[in-house]
Coordinates of C-alpha atoms (C1' of nucleotides) in Angstrom, one line a residue:
Chain A
X215 CA -23.3 38.4 13.9
X216 CA -19.8 37.0 13.7
X217 CA -18.9 35.0 10.6
X218 CA -19.0 31.3 10.8
X219 CA -15.0 30.8 10.2
X220 CA -13.4 27.6 11.1
X221 CA -12.7 28.0 14.8
X222 CA -16.4 29.1 15.6
X223 CA -17.8 25.9 13.5
X224 CA -15.3 23.7 15.2
X225 CA -16.2 24.9 18.8
X226 CA -19.8 24.7 17.8
X227 CA -19.5 21.2 16.6
X228 CA -17.5 20.1 19.3
X229 CA -14.4 19.1 17.3
X230 CA -11.1 20.4 16.5
X231 CA -10.2 22.6 13.4
X232 CA -8.0 19.8 12.3
X233 CA -10.7 17.6 12.3
X234 CA -12.9 19.6 10.2
X235 CA -10.0 19.8 7.6
X236 CA -10.0 16.3 7.9
X237 CA -13.4 15.6 7.2
X238 CA -13.3 18.0 4.2
X239 CA -10.4 16.1 2.9
X240 CA -12.4 12.9 3.3
X241 CA -15.3 14.4 1.3
X242 CA -17.6 14.0 4.4
X243 CA -18.3 17.8 4.5
X244 CA -18.0 20.5 1.9
X245 CA -15.5 23.0 2.0
X246 CA -16.9 26.3 1.5
X247 CA -15.8 28.4 -1.3
X248 CA -12.9 30.6 -0.5
X249 CA -13.7 34.4 -0.6
X250 CA -11.3 36.4 -3.0
X251 CA -9.8 37.8 0.2
X252 CA -10.2 36.3 3.8
X253 CA -11.3 33.2 5.5
X254 CA -14.0 30.8 4.5
X255 CA -17.1 30.9 6.2
X256 CA -19.2 27.6 6.9
X257 CA -22.8 27.2 6.7
X258 CA -24.9 26.2 9.8
X259 CA -25.6 23.0 8.0
X260 CA -22.0 22.0 8.2
X261 CA -22.2 22.3 11.6
X262 CA -25.2 20.0 11.9
X263 CA -23.3 17.6 9.5
X264 CA -20.4 17.3 11.9
X265 CA -22.6 16.6 14.8
X266 CA -24.4 14.0 12.8
X267 CA -21.2 12.3 12.0
X268 CA -20.2 12.3 15.6
X269 CA -23.4 10.9 16.7
X270 CA -23.1 8.2 13.9
X271 CA -19.5 7.5 15.3
X272 CA -20.9 7.1 18.6
X273 CA -23.2 4.3 17.4
X274 CA -20.2 2.6 15.9
X275 CA -20.5 3.6 12.4
X276 CA -17.0 4.0 10.6
X277 CA -16.3 7.2 8.6
X278 CA -17.0 5.5 5.5
X279 CA -20.5 4.2 6.7
X280 CA -21.3 7.6 7.8
X281 CA -20.4 8.7 4.4
X282 CA -22.9 6.3 2.7
X283 CA -25.4 7.3 5.0
X284 CA -24.9 10.9 4.3
X285 CA -25.1 10.2 0.7
X286 CA -28.4 8.1 1.2
X287 CA -29.5 11.4 3.1
X288 CA -28.6 13.5 -0.1
X289 CA -30.4 10.8 -2.3
X290 CA -33.8 11.7 -3.7
X291 CA -35.3 8.3 -3.9
X292 CA -34.2 6.9 -0.7
X293 CA -36.3 5.4 1.0
X294 CA -36.5 5.0 5.0
X295 CA -36.0 1.1 5.2
X296 CA -32.4 1.6 3.5
X297 CA -31.2 3.4 6.7
X298 CA -32.9 1.1 8.9
X299 CA -31.2 -1.8 7.1
X300 CA -28.0 -0.3 7.8
X301 CA -28.6 0.3 11.5
X302 CA -29.6 -3.2 11.8
X303 CA -26.7 -4.7 10.1
X304 CA -24.8 -2.4 12.4
X305 CA -26.5 -3.9 15.4
X306 CA -25.4 -7.5 14.2
X307 CA -22.2 -6.4 14.0
X308 CA -22.3 -4.8 17.3
X309 CA -23.5 -8.2 18.6
X310 CA -21.1 -10.2 17.4
X311 CA -18.4 -8.1 18.7
X312 CA -20.2 -8.4 22.2
X313 CA -20.2 -12.0 21.8
X314 CA -16.4 -12.2 20.8
X315 CA -15.4 -9.9 24.0
X316 CA -17.5 -12.2 26.0
X317 CA -15.6 -15.1 24.8
X318 CA -12.3 -13.3 25.6
X319 CA -14.1 -12.6 29.0
X320 CA -14.5 -16.1 29.6
X321 CA -11.0 -17.2 28.8
X322 CA -9.3 -14.4 30.9
X323 CA -11.5 -15.3 33.7
X324 CA -10.7 -18.8 33.5
X325 CA -7.2 -18.3 33.3
X326 CA -7.1 -15.8 36.1
X327 CA -9.0 -18.1 38.4
X328 CA -6.6 -20.7 38.0
X329 CA -3.8 -19.0 38.3
X330 CA -2.2 -19.1 41.7
X331 CA -1.4 -15.5 41.7
X332 CA 2.1 -15.7 43.5
X333 CA 4.8 -17.8 43.1
X334 CA 7.5 -18.2 40.5
X335 CA 6.7 -17.9 36.7
X336 CA 7.1 -21.7 36.2
X337 CA 4.1 -22.2 38.2
X338 CA 2.2 -19.5 36.4
X339 CA -0.8 -21.3 34.5
X340 CA -1.7 -18.1 32.6
X341 CA 1.8 -18.3 30.9
X342 CA 1.3 -22.3 30.4
X343 CA -2.1 -22.1 28.7
X344 CA -1.0 -19.2 26.5
X345 CA 2.2 -21.3 25.6
X346 CA 1.0 -24.7 25.1
X347 CA -1.0 -25.1 22.1
X348 CA 0.7 -27.9 20.6
X349 CA -0.7 -30.4 18.8
X350 CA -1.4 -29.2 15.2
X351 CA 1.4 -30.3 12.9
X352 CA 1.4 -27.7 10.2
X353 CA 0.3 -28.7 6.6
X354 CA -3.5 -29.6 7.5
X355 CA -5.0 -27.3 4.9
X356 CA -1.8 -25.6 3.0
X357 CA -0.4 -27.9 0.5
X358 CA 2.0 -25.2 -1.1
X359 CA 3.8 -22.2 0.2
X360 CA 1.5 -20.1 -1.6
X361 CA -1.9 -20.9 -0.3
X362 CA -0.1 -19.9 3.2
X363 CA 1.3 -16.8 1.9
X364 CA -1.4 -15.6 -0.1
Chain B
X83 CA 14.5 -33.7 8.8
X84 CA 13.6 -30.7 6.5
X85 CA 15.2 -27.6 7.8
X86 CA 12.5 -25.3 9.3
X87 CA 12.9 -22.6 7.0
X88 CA 10.5 -19.5 7.3
X89 CA 8.0 -21.0 5.0
X90 CA 7.4 -24.2 7.2
X91 CA 7.8 -22.1 10.3
X92 CA 5.1 -20.0 9.0
X93 CA 2.7 -22.8 8.2
X94 CA 3.6 -24.4 11.5
X95 CA 2.8 -21.5 13.2
X96 CA -0.2 -20.4 10.9
X97 CA 0.7 -17.4 9.9
X98 CA 2.2 -15.9 6.6
X99 CA 5.8 -15.5 6.0
X100 CA 5.5 -11.9 5.8
X101 CA 3.9 -11.9 9.6
X102 CA 7.1 -13.6 10.9
X103 CA 9.2 -11.1 9.2
X104 CA 6.9 -8.4 10.4
X105 CA 7.2 -10.0 14.2
X106 CA 10.9 -9.9 13.8
X107 CA 11.1 -6.2 12.7
X108 CA 9.1 -5.6 15.8
X109 CA 11.2 -7.4 18.0
X110 CA 8.6 -10.1 18.9
X111 CA 10.5 -12.9 17.7
X112 CA 14.3 -13.2 17.2
X113 CA 15.4 -13.5 13.7
X114 CA 17.8 -16.4 13.6
X115 CA 21.4 -15.8 12.0
X116 CA 21.7 -16.1 8.6
X117 CA 24.1 -18.6 7.3
X118 CA 27.1 -18.0 5.3
X119 CA 25.3 -19.3 2.5
X120 CA 21.6 -20.3 2.3
X121 CA 18.3 -19.6 4.4
X122 CA 17.7 -18.8 7.8
X123 CA 16.6 -21.9 9.8
X124 CA 14.2 -21.3 12.7
X125 CA 14.3 -22.9 16.3
X126 CA 11.0 -24.7 17.3
X127 CA 10.5 -22.4 19.8
X128 CA 9.8 -19.5 17.5
X129 CA 7.0 -21.6 16.4
X130 CA 5.9 -21.7 19.8
X131 CA 6.3 -18.3 20.3
X132 CA 4.5 -17.2 17.3
X133 CA 1.7 -19.4 19.0
X134 CA 1.9 -18.0 21.8
X135 CA 1.4 -14.6 20.1
X136 CA -1.6 -15.5 18.4
X137 CA -3.1 -16.9 21.4
X138 CA -2.5 -13.6 23.4
X139 CA -3.9 -11.8 20.6
X140 CA -7.2 -13.6 20.5
X141 CA -7.4 -13.0 24.4
X142 CA -7.5 -9.0 23.3
X143 CA -3.8 -8.4 24.1
X144 CA -2.1 -5.6 21.7
X145 CA 1.3 -6.7 20.0
X146 CA 2.8 -4.3 22.4
X147 CA 1.3 -5.8 25.4
X148 CA 2.2 -9.2 24.3
X149 CA 5.9 -8.1 23.8
X150 CA 5.6 -7.0 27.7
X151 CA 4.2 -10.5 28.7
X152 CA 7.4 -12.2 26.9
X153 CA 9.6 -10.0 28.5
X154 CA 8.2 -11.1 31.8
X155 CA 8.7 -14.5 30.8
X156 CA 12.2 -13.8 30.1
X157 CA 13.2 -11.9 33.1
X158 CA 14.5 -14.1 35.9
X159 CA 13.0 -12.4 38.7
X160 CA 9.4 -12.4 37.5
X161 CA 6.4 -13.2 39.9
X162 CA 3.5 -15.1 38.6
X163 CA 1.2 -12.0 40.0
X164 CA 2.7 -9.7 37.6
X165 CA 1.4 -11.9 34.8
X166 CA -2.2 -12.4 36.6
X167 CA -2.1 -8.4 37.2
X168 CA -1.8 -7.8 33.5
X169 CA -4.6 -10.4 32.8
X170 CA -6.9 -8.9 35.1
X171 CA -6.3 -5.4 34.0
X172 CA -7.0 -6.4 30.4
X173 CA -10.2 -8.1 31.6
X174 CA -11.5 -4.9 33.1
X175 CA -10.6 -3.3 29.7
X176 CA -12.5 -6.1 28.0
X177 CA -15.6 -5.4 30.5
X178 CA -15.4 -1.7 30.0
X179 CA -15.6 -2.3 25.9
X180 CA -18.3 -4.9 26.4
X181 CA -20.5 -2.2 28.5
X182 CA -19.4 0.7 25.9
X183 CA -20.9 -1.8 23.1
X184 CA -24.0 -2.7 24.8
X185 CA -24.6 1.0 25.4
X186 CA -24.5 1.3 21.6
X187 CA -26.8 -1.6 21.2
X188 CA -29.3 -0.1 23.4
X189 CA -29.2 3.0 21.1
X190 CA -29.4 1.2 18.1
X191 CA -32.4 -1.1 18.9
X192 CA -34.1 2.0 20.2
X193 CA -33.5 3.5 17.1
X194 CA -34.6 0.7 14.9
X195 CA -37.7 0.1 17.0
X196 CA -39.0 3.6 16.6
X197 CA -37.9 3.9 12.8
X198 CA -41.1 3.3 10.4
X199 CA -38.9 1.1 8.3
X200 CA -40.5 2.2 5.2
X201 CA -41.8 5.4 3.4
X202 CA -39.8 8.5 2.5
X203 CA -36.6 9.5 4.2
X204 CA -38.2 12.5 5.5
X205 CA -40.1 10.6 8.1
X206 CA -37.1 8.4 8.9
X207 CA -36.7 8.8 12.8
X208 CA -33.2 7.4 12.8
X209 CA -31.8 10.2 10.7
X210 CA -33.8 12.5 12.5
X211 CA -32.4 11.8 15.8
X212 CA -28.8 11.4 14.1
X213 CA -29.2 15.0 12.7
X214 CA -30.8 16.8 15.4
X215 CA -29.0 17.3 18.4
X216 CA -29.3 20.7 18.9
X217 CA -29.3 22.7 22.2
X218 CA -25.5 22.9 22.7
X219 CA -24.2 26.5 22.1
X220 CA -20.4 26.2 21.7
X221 CA -18.1 27.7 24.3
X222 CA -19.7 25.7 27.1
X223 CA -16.1 24.5 28.1
X224 CA -14.1 26.4 25.4
X225 CA -13.0 29.9 26.2
X226 CA -10.5 30.1 23.6
X227 CA -9.5 28.4 20.4
X228 CA -6.4 26.9 21.8
X229 CA -8.5 24.6 24.1
X230 CA -10.5 23.1 21.5
X231 CA -7.7 22.6 19.1
X232 CA -5.5 21.0 21.5
Chain C
dC180 C1' 23.1 -26.5 -16.0
dT181 C1' 18.8 -24.4 -16.5
dT182 C1' 14.8 -23.5 -14.7
dG183 C1' 11.1 -22.5 -11.6
dA184 C1' 10.2 -21.9 -6.9
dC185 C1' 11.4 -20.2 -2.9
dT186 C1' 14.4 -16.7 0.6
dC187 C1' 16.3 -12.4 1.7
dC188 C1' 15.9 -7.6 2.2
dG189 C1' 14.4 -2.9 2.2
dT190 C1' 11.1 -0.2 1.1
dA191 C1' 6.4 1.2 0.2
dC192 C1' 1.4 0.7 1.2
dC193 C1' -3.2 -0.7 3.0
dA194 C1' -6.8 0.9 6.3
dT195 C1' -8.7 3.8 10.3
dA196 C1' -9.1 8.4 12.7
dG197 C1' -7.1 12.1 12.9
dT198 C1' -2.9 15.2 14.7
dC199 C1' 0.9 18.4 13.9
dC200 C1' 4.0 21.5 11.4
dG201 C1' 5.7 25.5 9.2
dG202 C1' 5.4 29.4 6.0
dA203 C1' 2.2 32.7 4.2
dG204 C1' -1.5 35.4 4.0
dT205 C1' -5.2 37.7 7.0
dG206 C1' -8.1 40.1 10.2
dT207 C1' -8.4 43.0 14.3
dA208 C1' -7.3 45.6 18.6
dG209 C1' -4.6 48.7 20.5
Chain D
dC284 C1' 0.5 50.6 11.7
dT285 C1' 1.9 47.2 14.1
dA286 C1' 1.7 43.3 16.9
dC287 C1' -0.6 39.1 17.4
dA288 C1' -3.8 35.8 16.8
dC289 C1' -5.6 33.6 13.4
dT290 C1' -6.4 30.9 8.6
dC291 C1' -5.1 28.6 4.7
dC292 C1' -2.7 24.6 3.0
dG293 C1' -0.2 20.5 1.7
dG294 C1' 2.4 17.2 3.7
dA295 C1' 4.2 14.6 7.0
dC296 C1' 3.6 12.1 11.3
dT297 C1' 1.0 9.1 15.0
dA298 C1' -0.4 4.2 16.2
dT299 C1' -2.2 -0.6 14.9
dG300 C1' -1.1 -5.2 12.2
dG301 C1' 0.0 -6.2 8.8
dT302 C1' 0.5 -6.7 3.2
dA303 C1' 2.8 -6.3 -1.6
dC304 C1' 6.9 -5.4 -4.7
dG305 C1' 10.8 -5.9 -6.8
dG306 C1' 15.6 -7.5 -7.4
dA307 C1' 19.0 -10.4 -6.1
dG308 C1' 20.6 -14.6 -4.1
dT309 C1' 20.0 -19.9 -3.4
dC310 C1' 17.9 -24.5 -3.5
dA311 C1' 16.6 -28.5 -5.9
dA312 C1' 14.8 -31.2 -9.6
dG313 C1' 15.1 -32.4 -14.3

DNA sequence: CTTGACTCCGTACCATAGTCCGGAGTGTAG
DNA sequence: CTACACTCCGGACTATGGTACGGAGTCAAG
């Protein structure tokens, strides 16, 4: 049985070697001790852990969040509800993002449907509606420089 | 009439001073010439341009894309269809993003609904399904190291 | 005419998720 | 035993959209 050196671990996990090193630097996975001479060998758990990370990424979790998830996994007293709550929070985030994008979609559709689609740019309603957003005369909520700059 | 120095331009456009400078560095807006002595004054067009940028950002355009949009605006022979095509392409991107997020949503919902929601982590089905993704024995599509690393 | 707020400018830094590089060491096939 | 491929390692670089800093100059009020 060939030792699980980094290249094999990477191909098993479906990531690049660089990604493994990156995760090691980020503390998402442990770097195996370096033998006195030779290459590091990775335990099979590391491959699982990387797959876990990729799965969670596909669900929209950031590496930071995944790190927390993995910490929960390691903590002795973790309750299932902790994990479930995180999943629920993420679901809400995803919902919000979808709503925002749907708003964008509506705006884009509107823009496109109204645009004549040919002719000089003068007549382009898209450019117009992007450009003309007049009517707000600064200083509504900003009294000083500082507030705006903060 | 007070001169439109950067702080006033920023508050009128609803961005920070730093953002204006950043856009100047990026070439999205022109930096007004510096007077021999004193502060730069911005033309009103710059404020409009910044508002245009923010509007387009809200529609999901990146700064790079907005730069192109602005270039179109400036080019003499630009046809309205150029702009329309970009908006349409962006609409497709947004649609794709929404679909991806909906896929994520479905997966998260499924995970959450199956999870008991309480009890030890051992029993947490979310963790389980994230962790157990066995069945792919590396090297399906990767013959060499290089391919994986690329 | 001083003080305090502001501008100007380059540079460095933040987060996110990696990717690439180059030199030195190592493992193995021929 | 010698190539050659691979590992190890730190550090630099990518893209995105800004934010922060520090010192020098400037403007306006008191």
